[in-house]
Tab-separated table of C-alpha atoms in Angstrom:
chain	number	residue	atom	x	y	z
A	1	MET	CA	117.150	117.412	92.153
A	2	PRO	CA	117.396	120.002	90.654
A	3	GLY	CA	117.283	123.699	93.719
A	4	ALA	CA	118.947	121.005	96.261
A	5	SER	CA	120.789	122.999	96.446
A	6	ALA	CA	120.028	125.596	96.792
A	7	CYS	CA	117.403	124.889	99.940
A	8	ALA	CA	120.179	122.604	101.801
A	9	PRO	CA	121.025	123.450	105.259
A	10	ASN	CA	124.299	124.488	106.517
A	11	VAL	CA	126.024	122.386	109.433
A	12	PRO	CA	124.898	125.101	112.605
A	13	PRO	CA	127.684	126.264	114.302
A	14	ASP	CA	128.238	124.335	117.852
A	15	LEU	CA	126.406	126.615	120.440
A	16	PRO	CA	126.622	127.495	123.731
A	17	PRO	CA	124.244	126.895	126.382
A	18	ASP	CA	124.014	129.039	128.790
A	19	LEU	CA	124.152	132.386	126.576
A	20	PRO	CA	121.318	133.891	123.947
A	21	PRO	CA	122.312	132.685	120.639
A	22	ASP	CA	122.606	134.787	118.433
A	23	LEU	CA	119.631	135.463	116.273
A	24	PRO	CA	121.546	137.116	112.858
A	25	ALA	CA	123.511	134.820	112.368
A	26	LEU	CA	121.886	131.272	112.986
A	27	ILE	CA	119.563	132.917	110.358
A	28	ALA	CA	123.388	133.952	107.998
A	29	ALA	CA	123.958	130.427	108.423
A	30	ALA	CA	121.292	128.170	107.722
A	31	LEU	CA	121.243	130.689	104.508
A	32	GLY	CA	124.811	129.932	103.525
A	33	ARG	CA	124.411	134.531	103.109
A	34	PRO	CA	125.156	137.389	105.323
A	35	LEU	CA	121.409	138.852	106.669
A	36	ALA	CA	121.221	141.668	103.987
A	37	PRO	CA	121.010	144.864	106.434
A	38	ASP	CA	117.034	146.227	104.942
A	39	ALA	CA	115.277	142.651	105.492
A	40	ARG	CA	111.880	142.303	106.431
A	41	ILE	CA	111.640	139.078	108.068
A	42	ALA	CA	107.768	137.136	109.257
A	43	ILE	CA	108.367	135.412	112.518
A	44	ALA	CA	105.972	132.724	112.248
A	45	VAL	CA	104.028	132.427	116.463
A	46	SER	CA	101.868	130.321	117.501
A	47	GLY	CA	101.471	131.586	120.913
A	48	GLY	CA	103.306	127.986	122.124
A	49	PRO	CA	107.168	129.095	124.188
A	50	ASP	CA	109.202	127.857	121.555
A	51	SER	CA	107.918	130.435	119.089
A	52	LEU	CA	107.566	133.219	121.505
A	53	GLY	CA	111.157	133.012	123.389
A	54	LEU	CA	112.204	132.464	118.864
A	55	LEU	CA	110.606	136.264	118.852
A	56	ALA	CA	111.381	137.439	122.052
A	57	LEU	CA	115.023	136.860	120.308
A	58	ALA	CA	114.295	138.644	117.377
A	59	ALA	CA	112.799	141.585	118.719
A	60	ALA	CA	115.569	141.779	120.909
A	61	GLN	CA	117.742	141.707	118.197
A	62	LEU	CA	116.349	142.942	114.650
A	63	PRO	CA	113.921	145.610	116.359
A	64	ALA	CA	112.079	147.206	113.709
A	65	ARG	CA	113.175	144.149	111.726
A	66	ILE	CA	110.063	142.225	112.467
A	67	THR	CA	106.658	141.597	112.228
A	68	ALA	CA	104.795	138.466	114.647
A	69	VAL	CA	102.126	136.854	112.549
A	70	THR	CA	99.883	134.244	113.871
A	71	VAL	CA	97.738	131.891	112.239
A	72	ASP	CA	94.505	131.084	113.303
A	73	HIS	CA	93.805	127.609	111.928
A	74	GLY	CA	89.613	127.731	113.997
A	75	LEU	CA	90.350	123.909	114.399
A	76	ARG	CA	90.411	123.812	118.882
A	77	ALA	CA	87.980	126.211	119.974
A	78	ALA	CA	90.269	128.520	122.083
A	79	SER	CA	92.769	129.276	119.141
A	80	ALA	CA	90.645	132.738	118.378
A	81	ALA	CA	91.213	133.996	122.056
A	82	GLU	CA	94.902	132.241	121.234
A	83	ALA	CA	95.736	134.541	118.630
A	84	ALA	CA	94.120	137.331	120.146
A	85	GLY	CA	96.414	137.093	123.179
A	86	VAL	CA	100.014	136.355	121.256
A	87	ALA	CA	98.774	139.817	119.396
A	88	ALA	CA	97.723	141.992	122.984
A	89	GLN	CA	101.645	140.306	123.897
A	90	CYS	CA	103.007	142.021	120.823
A	91	ALA	CA	101.127	145.658	121.148
A	92	ALA	CA	101.889	145.869	124.563
A	93	ARG	CA	106.106	144.874	123.792
A	94	GLY	CA	105.748	147.973	120.409
A	95	ILE	CA	105.712	144.664	118.126
A	96	ALA	CA	104.107	144.823	114.060
A	97	HIS	CA	101.241	141.765	114.426
A	98	VAL	CA	99.726	139.958	112.252
A	99	THR	CA	97.086	137.658	112.748
A	100	LEU	CA	95.665	134.975	109.646
A	101	ARG	CA	92.666	133.307	108.626
A	102	ARG	CA	91.799	130.060	107.094
A	103	ASP	CA	89.407	129.915	104.685
A	104	GLY	CA	87.098	127.243	103.818
A	105	PRO	CA	85.395	123.538	104.411
A	106	PRO	CA	86.874	122.366	107.755
A	107	LEU	CA	90.266	120.048	107.839
A	108	ALA	CA	89.119	116.121	107.904
A	109	ARG	CA	91.260	113.861	106.910
A	110	ASN	CA	95.028	114.229	107.397
A	111	VAL	CA	94.344	116.923	110.058
A	112	GLN	CA	98.290	117.458	110.934
A	113	ALA	CA	99.430	117.795	107.617
A	114	GLN	CA	96.668	119.568	106.307
A	115	ALA	CA	97.180	122.658	108.730
A	116	ARG	CA	100.903	122.244	108.618
A	117	ALA	CA	100.844	122.708	104.035
A	118	ALA	CA	97.214	125.763	104.876
A	119	ARG	CA	99.259	127.251	107.526
A	120	TYR	CA	103.148	127.624	105.253
A	121	ALA	CA	100.328	128.823	102.353
A	122	LEU	CA	98.978	131.619	103.960
A	123	LEU	CA	102.514	132.809	106.055
A	124	ALA	CA	103.782	132.784	101.949
A	125	ASP	CA	101.530	134.034	100.306
A	126	TRP	CA	101.421	137.651	102.968
A	127	CYS	CA	104.944	137.239	102.824
A	128	ARG	CA	104.449	138.713	99.283
A	129	ALA	CA	102.436	140.196	99.874
A	130	HIS	CA	103.929	142.027	102.149
A	131	GLY	CA	107.054	142.433	100.664
A	132	HIS	CA	108.441	140.494	104.157
A	133	GLY	CA	111.540	138.275	102.142
A	134	LEU	CA	112.525	135.998	105.232
A	135	LEU	CA	109.925	133.936	107.369
A	136	LEU	CA	111.151	132.438	109.991
A	137	THR	CA	110.143	129.264	112.339
A	138	ALA	CA	111.308	128.197	115.800
A	139	HIS	CA	112.377	124.702	114.967
A	140	HIS	CA	114.322	123.493	117.570
A	141	ALA	CA	117.087	120.905	118.094
A	142	ASP	CA	114.943	119.321	119.860
A	143	ASP	CA	112.454	119.436	117.701
A	144	GLN	CA	115.511	118.335	114.846
A	145	ALA	CA	116.422	114.426	116.802
A	146	GLU	CA	112.634	113.780	117.899
A	147	THR	CA	112.415	113.818	113.343
A	148	LEU	CA	115.663	112.224	113.088
A	149	LEU	CA	114.309	109.100	115.025
A	150	MET	CA	110.954	108.901	113.329
A	151	ARG	CA	112.263	108.939	110.722
A	152	LEU	CA	114.660	106.186	111.315
A	153	ASN	CA	111.603	104.445	112.524
A	154	ARG	CA	110.296	104.154	109.293
A	155	ALA	CA	113.539	103.518	107.615
A	156	SER	CA	113.924	106.640	106.073
A	157	GLY	CA	117.021	106.477	103.550
A	158	GLY	CA	119.713	109.859	103.335
A	159	GLU	CA	116.951	112.287	102.073
A	160	GLY	CA	114.277	111.658	104.940
A	161	LEU	CA	117.557	111.351	107.932
A	162	SER	CA	118.256	115.168	106.739
A	163	GLY	CA	115.804	116.009	109.087
A	164	ILE	CA	114.785	119.213	109.269
A	165	ARG	CA	116.073	121.587	106.959
A	166	ALA	CA	117.341	124.832	107.557
A	167	ALA	CA	116.330	127.046	104.732
A	168	ARG	CA	114.028	126.116	101.641
A	169	ASP	CA	112.055	128.807	98.703
A	170	LEU	CA	108.462	128.614	99.307
A	171	GLY	CA	107.992	131.019	96.208
A	172	GLY	CA	110.463	134.092	96.586
A	173	VAL	CA	110.136	133.719	100.150
A	174	MET	CA	112.878	132.350	101.833
A	175	LEU	CA	111.270	129.431	105.036
A	176	VAL	CA	114.626	129.789	107.812
A	177	ARG	CA	114.600	127.119	110.926
A	178	PRO	CA	117.842	129.170	112.451
A	179	LEU	CA	117.573	127.546	115.853
A	180	LEU	CA	118.025	123.132	115.085
A	181	ALA	CA	120.484	123.544	116.571
A	182	VAL	CA	119.581	125.039	119.964
A	183	ARG	CA	117.874	123.615	122.327
A	184	ARG	CA	114.343	123.990	123.806
A	185	ALA	CA	115.208	124.571	126.981
A	186	VAL	CA	116.933	127.542	126.288
A	187	LEU	CA	113.866	128.781	123.863
A	188	ALA	CA	111.804	128.708	127.479
A	189	LYS	CA	114.860	131.444	128.874
A	190	ALA	CA	114.092	132.848	126.015
A	191	ALA	CA	110.619	133.708	126.648
A	192	ALA	CA	109.844	134.470	130.310
A	193	GLY	CA	107.709	136.784	131.142
A	194	TRP	CA	105.234	136.169	127.608
A	195	GLN	CA	101.895	133.984	128.509
A	196	ALA	CA	103.037	131.025	126.775
A	197	VAL	CA	100.111	128.675	125.241
A	198	ASP	CA	99.440	124.995	125.809
A	199	ASP	CA	98.504	122.654	121.926
A	200	PRO	CA	96.657	120.025	123.525
A	201	ALA	CA	98.232	117.949	120.235
A	202	ASN	CA	101.570	118.329	121.546
A	203	HIS	CA	100.084	115.275	124.651
A	204	ASP	CA	98.776	113.201	122.491
A	205	PRO	CA	100.272	109.511	121.766
A	206	ARG	CA	98.693	108.371	118.422
A	207	HIS	CA	101.304	111.573	116.795
A	208	ASP	CA	104.567	110.269	116.529
A	209	ARG	CA	106.476	112.930	117.359
A	210	THR	CA	104.624	112.599	121.125
A	211	ARG	CA	106.182	109.204	121.718
A	212	MET	CA	109.256	109.915	120.581
A	213	ARG	CA	109.613	113.302	122.729
A	214	ALA	CA	109.274	110.963	125.496
A	215	VAL	CA	112.129	108.367	123.885
A	216	LEU	CA	113.759	110.201	124.275
A	217	ALA	CA	112.883	112.363	127.550
A	218	ALA	CA	113.617	108.499	129.332
A	219	THR	CA	116.672	107.710	127.519
A	220	PRO	CA	119.656	110.267	128.557
A	221	ALA	CA	121.936	108.166	126.648
A	222	LEU	CA	119.961	110.022	123.957
A	223	ASP	CA	120.840	113.919	123.216
A	224	PRO	CA	118.777	116.126	120.939
A	225	ALA	CA	121.292	117.892	120.531
A	226	ALA	CA	123.978	115.385	118.996
A	227	LEU	CA	120.977	113.485	117.114
A	228	ALA	CA	120.464	117.546	115.447
A	229	ALA	CA	124.425	117.042	114.787
A	230	SER	CA	123.507	114.522	113.122
A	231	ALA	CA	121.082	115.041	111.198
A	232	ALA	CA	122.395	117.909	110.050
A	233	HIS	CA	125.529	116.237	108.166
A	234	LEU	CA	123.186	113.385	106.774
A	235	ALA	CA	121.449	117.034	105.103
A	236	ALA	CA	124.758	118.392	103.557
A	237	GLU	CA	126.482	114.580	102.755
A	238	ALA	CA	122.231	114.969	101.200
A	239	GLU	CA	123.237	117.713	99.726
A	240	ALA	CA	126.514	117.199	97.590
A	241	LEU	CA	124.181	113.490	96.651
A	242	ALA	CA	121.617	116.383	94.913
A	243	TRP	CA	124.512	118.135	93.298
A	244	ALA	CA	126.131	114.728	92.037
A	245	ALA	CA	122.358	113.839	91.389
A	246	ASP	CA	122.205	116.418	88.509
A	247	LEU	CA	125.109	115.744	86.691
A	248	ALA	CA	124.103	112.211	86.168
A	249	TRP	CA	120.109	113.223	84.700
A	250	ARG	CA	122.236	115.634	82.277
A	251	SER	CA	124.975	112.839	81.122
A	252	ARG	CA	122.681	109.507	82.079
A	253	VAL	CA	119.096	111.016	80.882
A	254	GLU	CA	117.787	111.327	76.901
A	255	PRO	CA	113.960	111.753	76.068
A	256	ALA	CA	112.591	109.213	73.737
A	257	GLY	CA	109.855	110.314	72.552
A	258	ALA	CA	107.271	111.048	75.421
A	259	ALA	CA	109.689	108.220	76.698
A	260	LEU	CA	113.039	109.049	78.790
A	261	LEU	CA	115.787	106.428	78.507
A	262	ILE	CA	118.298	106.452	81.761
A	263	ASP	CA	121.534	104.884	81.505
A	264	ALA	CA	122.060	103.937	85.317
A	265	ARG	CA	125.283	100.989	85.301
A	266	GLY	CA	128.308	102.123	87.206
A	267	LEU	CA	125.859	104.762	89.331
A	268	PRO	CA	125.916	103.777	92.547
A	269	PRO	CA	122.915	102.461	93.883
A	270	ALA	CA	122.178	106.450	96.221
A	271	LEU	CA	122.284	108.032	92.168
A	272	VAL	CA	120.476	105.625	90.515
A	273	VAL	CA	117.725	106.185	93.279
A	274	ARG	CA	117.573	109.717	93.029
A	275	VAL	CA	118.016	110.110	89.327
A	276	LEU	CA	114.661	106.981	89.011
A	277	ALA	CA	113.242	109.032	91.676
A	278	ARG	CA	112.914	112.018	88.933
A	279	ALA	CA	112.715	110.279	85.936
A	280	VAL	CA	109.623	109.252	87.394
A	281	ALA	CA	107.994	112.186	88.968
A	282	SER	CA	108.709	113.674	85.493
A	283	LEU	CA	106.885	111.621	83.368
A	284	ALA	CA	104.387	111.343	86.279
A	285	GLY	CA	104.257	115.479	86.802
A	286	GLY	CA	100.212	116.152	85.965
A	287	ASP	CA	98.626	114.041	87.940
A	288	GLY	CA	98.308	115.415	91.140
A	289	GLY	CA	99.838	113.049	93.262
A	290	ARG	CA	102.451	113.371	95.600
A	291	PRO	CA	106.261	112.247	95.494
A	292	PRO	CA	107.274	108.088	94.968
A	293	ARG	CA	108.648	107.591	98.703
A	294	GLY	CA	112.540	106.181	98.499
A	295	GLN	CA	112.172	102.982	99.182
A	296	ASP	CA	109.314	102.392	96.326
A	297	VAL	CA	111.521	103.512	94.384
A	298	ALA	CA	114.197	101.642	95.071
A	299	ARG	CA	112.469	98.638	95.337
A	300	LEU	CA	111.974	99.834	91.435
A	301	ALA	CA	115.887	100.455	91.373
A	302	ALA	CA	115.993	96.827	92.273
A	303	ARG	CA	113.628	95.164	90.121
A	304	LEU	CA	115.527	96.886	87.039
A	305	GLY	CA	118.616	95.880	87.335
A	306	ALA	CA	117.083	92.208	87.880
A	307	GLY	CA	116.077	92.335	84.720
A	308	GLN	CA	112.729	93.294	85.557
A	309	ALA	CA	109.876	95.407	85.450
A	310	GLY	CA	107.752	97.707	86.587
A	311	THR	CA	105.332	100.373	86.886
A	312	LEU	CA	105.660	102.393	89.699
A	313	ALA	CA	103.564	106.021	89.802
A	314	GLY	CA	102.196	104.791	86.400
A	315	VAL	CA	104.624	105.057	85.237
A	316	ARG	CA	106.204	102.010	83.241
A	317	ALA	CA	110.213	101.160	83.049
A	318	ARG	CA	111.237	98.377	80.665
A	319	PRO	CA	115.250	96.732	81.664
A	320	GLY	CA	117.994	96.827	78.919
A	321	PRO	CA	121.283	98.043	78.693
A	322	VAL	CA	119.120	101.283	78.828
A	323	TRP	CA	115.836	101.490	80.659
A	324	ARG	CA	113.082	103.176	79.273
A	325	LEU	CA	110.694	104.646	81.685
A	326	ASP	CA	106.579	106.040	79.868
A	327	ARG	CA	103.987	106.456	81.634
A	328	ALA	CA	101.467	102.941	81.605
A	329	PRO	CA	98.619	102.923	79.584
A	330	ALA	CA	95.189	102.774	82.575
A	331	ARG	CA	95.228	99.083	83.960
A	332	ARG	CA	91.831	97.082	83.392
A	333	SER	CA	92.682	94.227	86.190
A	334	ALA	CA	95.320	93.670	88.770
A	335	PRO	CA	98.897	94.395	88.603
A	336	LYS	CA	100.669	90.931	87.492
A	337	ASN	CA	103.460	89.467	90.027
A	338	ASP	CA	106.362	91.658	88.337
A	339	GLU	CA	105.362	94.899	88.399
A	340	ILE	CA	105.010	97.064	91.382
A	341	ALA	CA	101.823	98.875	92.260
A	342	GLU	CA	100.740	102.343	92.178
């Protein structure tokens, strides 16, 4: 998709297991460019050991350039006290700190996803308002390994298996995850001397990530560092596919009034799925729904290739030498057998 190449991560370097990570070098590797000497950097700090480890590394290696930012969602009774504890520890070390609080109604459904979206929105808004062009989070190699296992278990395609991206543009603020090749244990050492909090959600077996963490702990043959490196290699390949898909879009897709015409003949299946996903998303835009899932788009592509029509996300697709996609009329009955339901 357009712009994906600017956001896809570089493959992280191999890191010595017992030395403190060179944070400026890792930031530069994630960005794909040198770290500007005057860059102002926000560090997302929850108060857990991982984010405190990142903060400790940043305070030691990038002094006077950082601000620690804590988001208090108010989801737990202890959250305000935990945010205050981070603020006090930063004050004792001369580190600038700010606490952001979410306003609005309580989060009731899909709480973790909503809280994550709200957290990044608050952090990015604060960074834009205060001239901080970089926002760092403490996602690490163990997180990446857990993410890869979760997505393998969901039959994700190459894009999903790319895992956590090392850099992403949040509307003028670069979200950077420089520690994706660093093990959790290294961060724990960096956070020595800090008072960390423990979020009970990290131990809740209802969450996929908690279960994957248990699988890794119980399976020494699975090396989190190697899994994280595999995700980085897949991300680099996804970047190349996104570049090729952009070329295919420009050469194989034409507007026809309110419709799009796609000539998919001879394209590799991976490119067909990406071009078709972009077409569906562009025609369905404005409905406020989430982008179509890769598996659903692949099913639709297979049906079109077999000469069968279908609909997805309110978009009607009709087969032929050139596929025609347009907005589907309002449906008053159950979908026919030859259609993919939204």
